[in-house]
PDB file of C-alpha atoms in Angstrom:
ATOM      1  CA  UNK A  23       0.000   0.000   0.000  1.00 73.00           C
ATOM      2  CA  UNK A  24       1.611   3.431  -0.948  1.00 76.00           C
ATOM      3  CA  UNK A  25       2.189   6.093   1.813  1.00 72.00           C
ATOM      4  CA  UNK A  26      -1.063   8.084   2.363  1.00 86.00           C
ATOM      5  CA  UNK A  27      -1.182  12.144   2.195  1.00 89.00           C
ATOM      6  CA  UNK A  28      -1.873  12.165   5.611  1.00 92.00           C
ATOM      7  CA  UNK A  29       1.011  10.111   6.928  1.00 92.00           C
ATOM      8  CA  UNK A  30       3.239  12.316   4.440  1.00 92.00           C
ATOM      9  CA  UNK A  31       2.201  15.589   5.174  1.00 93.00           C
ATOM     10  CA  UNK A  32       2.340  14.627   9.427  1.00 92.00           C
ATOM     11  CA  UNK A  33       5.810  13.069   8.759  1.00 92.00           C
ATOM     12  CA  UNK A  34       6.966  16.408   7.159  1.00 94.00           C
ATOM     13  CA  UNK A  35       5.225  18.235  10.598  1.00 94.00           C
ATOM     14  CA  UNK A  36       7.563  16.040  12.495  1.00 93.00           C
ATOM     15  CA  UNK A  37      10.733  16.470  10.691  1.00 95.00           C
ATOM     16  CA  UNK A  38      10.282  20.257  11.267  1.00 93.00           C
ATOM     17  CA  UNK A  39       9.310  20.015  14.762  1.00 94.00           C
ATOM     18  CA  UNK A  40      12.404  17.901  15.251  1.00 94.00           C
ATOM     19  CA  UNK A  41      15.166  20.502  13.290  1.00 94.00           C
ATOM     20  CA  UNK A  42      13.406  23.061  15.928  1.00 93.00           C
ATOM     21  CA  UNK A  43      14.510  21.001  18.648  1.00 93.00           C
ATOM     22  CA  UNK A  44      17.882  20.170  17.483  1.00 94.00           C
ATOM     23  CA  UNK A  45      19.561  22.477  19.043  1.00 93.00           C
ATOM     24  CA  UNK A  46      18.232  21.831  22.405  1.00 95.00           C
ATOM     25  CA  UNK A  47      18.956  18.307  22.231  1.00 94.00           C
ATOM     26  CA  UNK A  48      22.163  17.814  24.410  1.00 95.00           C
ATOM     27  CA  UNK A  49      20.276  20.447  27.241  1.00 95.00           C
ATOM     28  CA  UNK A  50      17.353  17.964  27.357  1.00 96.00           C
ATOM     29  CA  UNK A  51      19.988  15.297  27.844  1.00 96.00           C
ATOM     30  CA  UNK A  52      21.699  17.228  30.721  1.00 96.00           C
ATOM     31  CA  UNK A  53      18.178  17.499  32.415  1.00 97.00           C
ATOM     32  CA  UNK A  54      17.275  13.804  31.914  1.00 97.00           C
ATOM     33  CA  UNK A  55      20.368  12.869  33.558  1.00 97.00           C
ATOM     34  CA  UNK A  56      19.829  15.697  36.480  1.00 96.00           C
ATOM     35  CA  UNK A  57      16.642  14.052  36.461  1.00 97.00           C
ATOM     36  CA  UNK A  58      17.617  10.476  36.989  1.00 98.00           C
ATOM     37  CA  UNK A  59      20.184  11.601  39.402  1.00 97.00           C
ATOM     38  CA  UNK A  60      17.946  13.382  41.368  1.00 97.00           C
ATOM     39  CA  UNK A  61      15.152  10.812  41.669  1.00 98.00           C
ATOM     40  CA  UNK A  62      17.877   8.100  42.901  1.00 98.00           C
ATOM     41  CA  UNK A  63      18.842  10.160  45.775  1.00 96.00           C
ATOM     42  CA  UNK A  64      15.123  11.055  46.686  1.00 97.00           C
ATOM     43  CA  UNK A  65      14.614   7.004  46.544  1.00 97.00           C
ATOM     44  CA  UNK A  66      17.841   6.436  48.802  1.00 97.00           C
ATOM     45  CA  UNK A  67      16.361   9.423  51.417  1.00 95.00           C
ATOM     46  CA  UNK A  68      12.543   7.361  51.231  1.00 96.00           C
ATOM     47  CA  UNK A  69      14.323   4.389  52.299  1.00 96.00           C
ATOM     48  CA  UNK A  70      14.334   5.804  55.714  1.00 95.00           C
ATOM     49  CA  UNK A  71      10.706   6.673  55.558  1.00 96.00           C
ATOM     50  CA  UNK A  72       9.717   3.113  54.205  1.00 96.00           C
ATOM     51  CA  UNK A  73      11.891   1.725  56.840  1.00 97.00           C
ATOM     52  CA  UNK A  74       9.997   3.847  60.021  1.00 97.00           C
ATOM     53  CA  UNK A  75       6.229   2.966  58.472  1.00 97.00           C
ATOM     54  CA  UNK A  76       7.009  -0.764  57.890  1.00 97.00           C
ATOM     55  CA  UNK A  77       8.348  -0.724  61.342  1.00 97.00           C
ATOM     56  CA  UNK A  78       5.542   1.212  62.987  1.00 96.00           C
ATOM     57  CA  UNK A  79       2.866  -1.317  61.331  1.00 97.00           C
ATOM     58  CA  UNK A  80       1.829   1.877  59.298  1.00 96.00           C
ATOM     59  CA  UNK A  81       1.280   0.412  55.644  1.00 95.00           C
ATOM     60  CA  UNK A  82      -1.388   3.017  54.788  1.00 94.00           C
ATOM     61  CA  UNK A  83       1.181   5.594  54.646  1.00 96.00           C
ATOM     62  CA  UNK A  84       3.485   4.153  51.936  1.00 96.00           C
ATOM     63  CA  UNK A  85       3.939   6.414  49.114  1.00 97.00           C
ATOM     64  CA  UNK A  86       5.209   5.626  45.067  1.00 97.00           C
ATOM     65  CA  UNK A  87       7.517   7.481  43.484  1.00 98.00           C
ATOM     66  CA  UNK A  88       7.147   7.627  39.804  1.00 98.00           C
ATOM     67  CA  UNK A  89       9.730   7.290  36.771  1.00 98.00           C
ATOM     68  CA  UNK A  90      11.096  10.120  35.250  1.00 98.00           C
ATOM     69  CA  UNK A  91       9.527  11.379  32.075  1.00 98.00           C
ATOM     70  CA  UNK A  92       8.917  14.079  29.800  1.00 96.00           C
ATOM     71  CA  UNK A  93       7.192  17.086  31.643  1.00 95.00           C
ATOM     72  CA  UNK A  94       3.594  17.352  30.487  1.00 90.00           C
ATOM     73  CA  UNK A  95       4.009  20.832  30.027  1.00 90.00           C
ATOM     74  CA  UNK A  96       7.246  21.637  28.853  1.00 91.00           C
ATOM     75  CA  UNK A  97       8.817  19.596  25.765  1.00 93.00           C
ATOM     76  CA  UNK A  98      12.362  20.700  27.303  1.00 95.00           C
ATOM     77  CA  UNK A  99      12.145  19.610  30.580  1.00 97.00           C
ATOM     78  CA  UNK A 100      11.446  16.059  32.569  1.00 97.00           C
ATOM     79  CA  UNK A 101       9.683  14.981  35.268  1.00 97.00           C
ATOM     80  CA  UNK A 102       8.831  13.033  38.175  1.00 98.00           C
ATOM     81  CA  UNK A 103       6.554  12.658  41.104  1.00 97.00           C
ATOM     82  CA  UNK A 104       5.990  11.684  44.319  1.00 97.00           C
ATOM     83  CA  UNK A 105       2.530  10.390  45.064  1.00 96.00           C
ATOM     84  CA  UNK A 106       0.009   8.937  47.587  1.00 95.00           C
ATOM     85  CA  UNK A 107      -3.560   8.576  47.179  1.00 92.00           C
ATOM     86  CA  UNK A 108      -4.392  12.032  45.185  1.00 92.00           C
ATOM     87  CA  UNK A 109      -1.511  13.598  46.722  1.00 94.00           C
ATOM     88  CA  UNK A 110       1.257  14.713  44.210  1.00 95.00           C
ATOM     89  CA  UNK A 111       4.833  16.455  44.089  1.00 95.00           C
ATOM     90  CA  UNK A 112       6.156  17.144  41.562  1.00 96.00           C
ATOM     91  CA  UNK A 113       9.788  17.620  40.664  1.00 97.00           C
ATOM     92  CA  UNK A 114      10.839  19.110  37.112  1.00 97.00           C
ATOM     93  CA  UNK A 115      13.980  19.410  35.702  1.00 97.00           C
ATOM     94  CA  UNK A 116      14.264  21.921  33.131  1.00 96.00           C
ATOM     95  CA  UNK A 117      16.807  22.431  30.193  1.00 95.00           C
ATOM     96  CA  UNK A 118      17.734  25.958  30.665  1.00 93.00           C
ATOM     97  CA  UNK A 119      18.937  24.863  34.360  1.00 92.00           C
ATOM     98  CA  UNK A 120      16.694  24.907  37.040  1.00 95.00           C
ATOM     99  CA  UNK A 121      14.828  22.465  39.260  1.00 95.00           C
ATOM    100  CA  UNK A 122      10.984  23.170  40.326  1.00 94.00           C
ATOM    101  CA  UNK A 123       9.322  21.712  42.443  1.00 95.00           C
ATOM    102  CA  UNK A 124       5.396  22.219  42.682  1.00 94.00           C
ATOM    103  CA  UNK A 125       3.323  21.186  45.713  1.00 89.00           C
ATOM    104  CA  UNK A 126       2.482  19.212  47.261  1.00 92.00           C
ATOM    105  CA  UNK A 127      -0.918  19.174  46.242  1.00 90.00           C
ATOM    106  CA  UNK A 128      -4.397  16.865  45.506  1.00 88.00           C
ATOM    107  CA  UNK A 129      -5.326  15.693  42.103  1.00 84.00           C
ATOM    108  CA  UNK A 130      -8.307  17.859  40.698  1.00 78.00           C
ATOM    109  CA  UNK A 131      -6.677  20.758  42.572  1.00 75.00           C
ATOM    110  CA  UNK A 132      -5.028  23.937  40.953  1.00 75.00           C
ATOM    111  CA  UNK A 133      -1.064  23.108  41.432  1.00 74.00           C
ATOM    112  CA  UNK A 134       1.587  24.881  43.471  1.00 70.00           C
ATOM    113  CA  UNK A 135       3.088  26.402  45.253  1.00 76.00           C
ATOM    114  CA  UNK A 136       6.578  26.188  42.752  1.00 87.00           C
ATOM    115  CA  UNK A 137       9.556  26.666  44.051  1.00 88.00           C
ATOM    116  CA  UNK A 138      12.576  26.809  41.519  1.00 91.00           C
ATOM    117  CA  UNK A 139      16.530  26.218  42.231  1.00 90.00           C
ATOM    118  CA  UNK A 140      19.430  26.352  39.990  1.00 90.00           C
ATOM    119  CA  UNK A 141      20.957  23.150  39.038  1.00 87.00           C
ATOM    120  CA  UNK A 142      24.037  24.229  40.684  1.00 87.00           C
ATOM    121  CA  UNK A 143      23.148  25.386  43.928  1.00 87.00           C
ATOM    122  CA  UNK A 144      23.461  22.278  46.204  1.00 87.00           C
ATOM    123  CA  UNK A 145      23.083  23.914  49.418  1.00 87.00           C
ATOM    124  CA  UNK A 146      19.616  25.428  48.226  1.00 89.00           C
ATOM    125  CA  UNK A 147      18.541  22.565  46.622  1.00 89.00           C
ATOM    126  CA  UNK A 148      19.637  20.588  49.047  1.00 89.00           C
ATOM    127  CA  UNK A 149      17.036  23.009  52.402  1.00 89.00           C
ATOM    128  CA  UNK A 150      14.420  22.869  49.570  1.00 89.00           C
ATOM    129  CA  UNK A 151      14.429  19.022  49.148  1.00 88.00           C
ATOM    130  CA  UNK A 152      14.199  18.273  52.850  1.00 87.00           C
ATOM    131  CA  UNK A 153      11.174  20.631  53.255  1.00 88.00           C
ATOM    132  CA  UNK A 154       9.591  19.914  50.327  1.00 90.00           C
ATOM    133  CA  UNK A 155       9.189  15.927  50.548  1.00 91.00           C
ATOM    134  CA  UNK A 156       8.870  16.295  54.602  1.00 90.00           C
ATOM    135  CA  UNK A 157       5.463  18.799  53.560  1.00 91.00           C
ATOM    136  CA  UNK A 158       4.558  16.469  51.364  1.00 90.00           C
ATOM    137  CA  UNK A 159       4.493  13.322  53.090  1.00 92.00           C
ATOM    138  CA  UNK A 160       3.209  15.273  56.611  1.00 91.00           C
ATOM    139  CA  UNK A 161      -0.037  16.847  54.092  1.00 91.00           C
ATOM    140  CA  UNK A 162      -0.548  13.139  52.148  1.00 91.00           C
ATOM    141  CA  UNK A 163      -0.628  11.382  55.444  1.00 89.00           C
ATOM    142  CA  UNK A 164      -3.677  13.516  56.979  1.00 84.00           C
ATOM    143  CA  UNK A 165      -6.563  12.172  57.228  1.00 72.00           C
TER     144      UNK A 165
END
């Protein structure tokens, strides 16, 4: 069966959507790895949390932490979350070099509040992390 118009004309959308992004390429690869790096230490830190629960009998308050993905919003930034029940955070790692994180906050509820830290400002990243995951598991495990 020969190509159709429609699958020729979409393939030519996507070849110039992709020379636009070209040049952004190896930034979205820097965040993606930021990204990855990021959500490993955040697993490592819940370890601690999983740890305390499973000890304290408290299943209930187990929470998932998702995979890192492109940001639904941004096509030059990635994403992950942090989630229990309709509870989300959200932590997104943009290409121009900055980390936001928004929440935590319910499903169905407007987003925020965003907080955003350069890539390479470990001590600030590293206040905003601890307060950020400790508000969201404190507001996701309220009844």
């Amino acid at each position: 069966m020969p190509p159709s118009p429609l699958r020729d004309r979409l393939a030519s959308v996507g070849e110039g959507l992709a020379a636009r992004e070209r040049e952004h390429r190896v930034a979205v690869e820097e965040a993606w790895t930021r990204a990855e790096a990021l959500r490993a230490e955040i697993a490592e830190g819940l370890k601690g949390y999983e740890e305390a629960i499973a000890k304290a009998g408290a299943p209930q308050l187990a929470v998932d932490l998702g995979p890192v993905r492109t940001d639904e919003k941004h096509v030059r930034a990635v994403e992950f979350e942090l989630a229990r029940g309709r509870h989300r955070a959200l932590f997104i790692v943009k290409s121009r070099g900055e980390i936001t994180l928004v929440g935590p906050f319910r499903t169905g509820k407007p987003e925020g509040p965003c907080q955003s830290v350069a890539w390479d400002s470990r001590p600030d990243l590293d206040t905003a992390l601890g307060g950020f995951i400790e508000k969201f598991l404190e507001e996701a495990a309220t009844p």
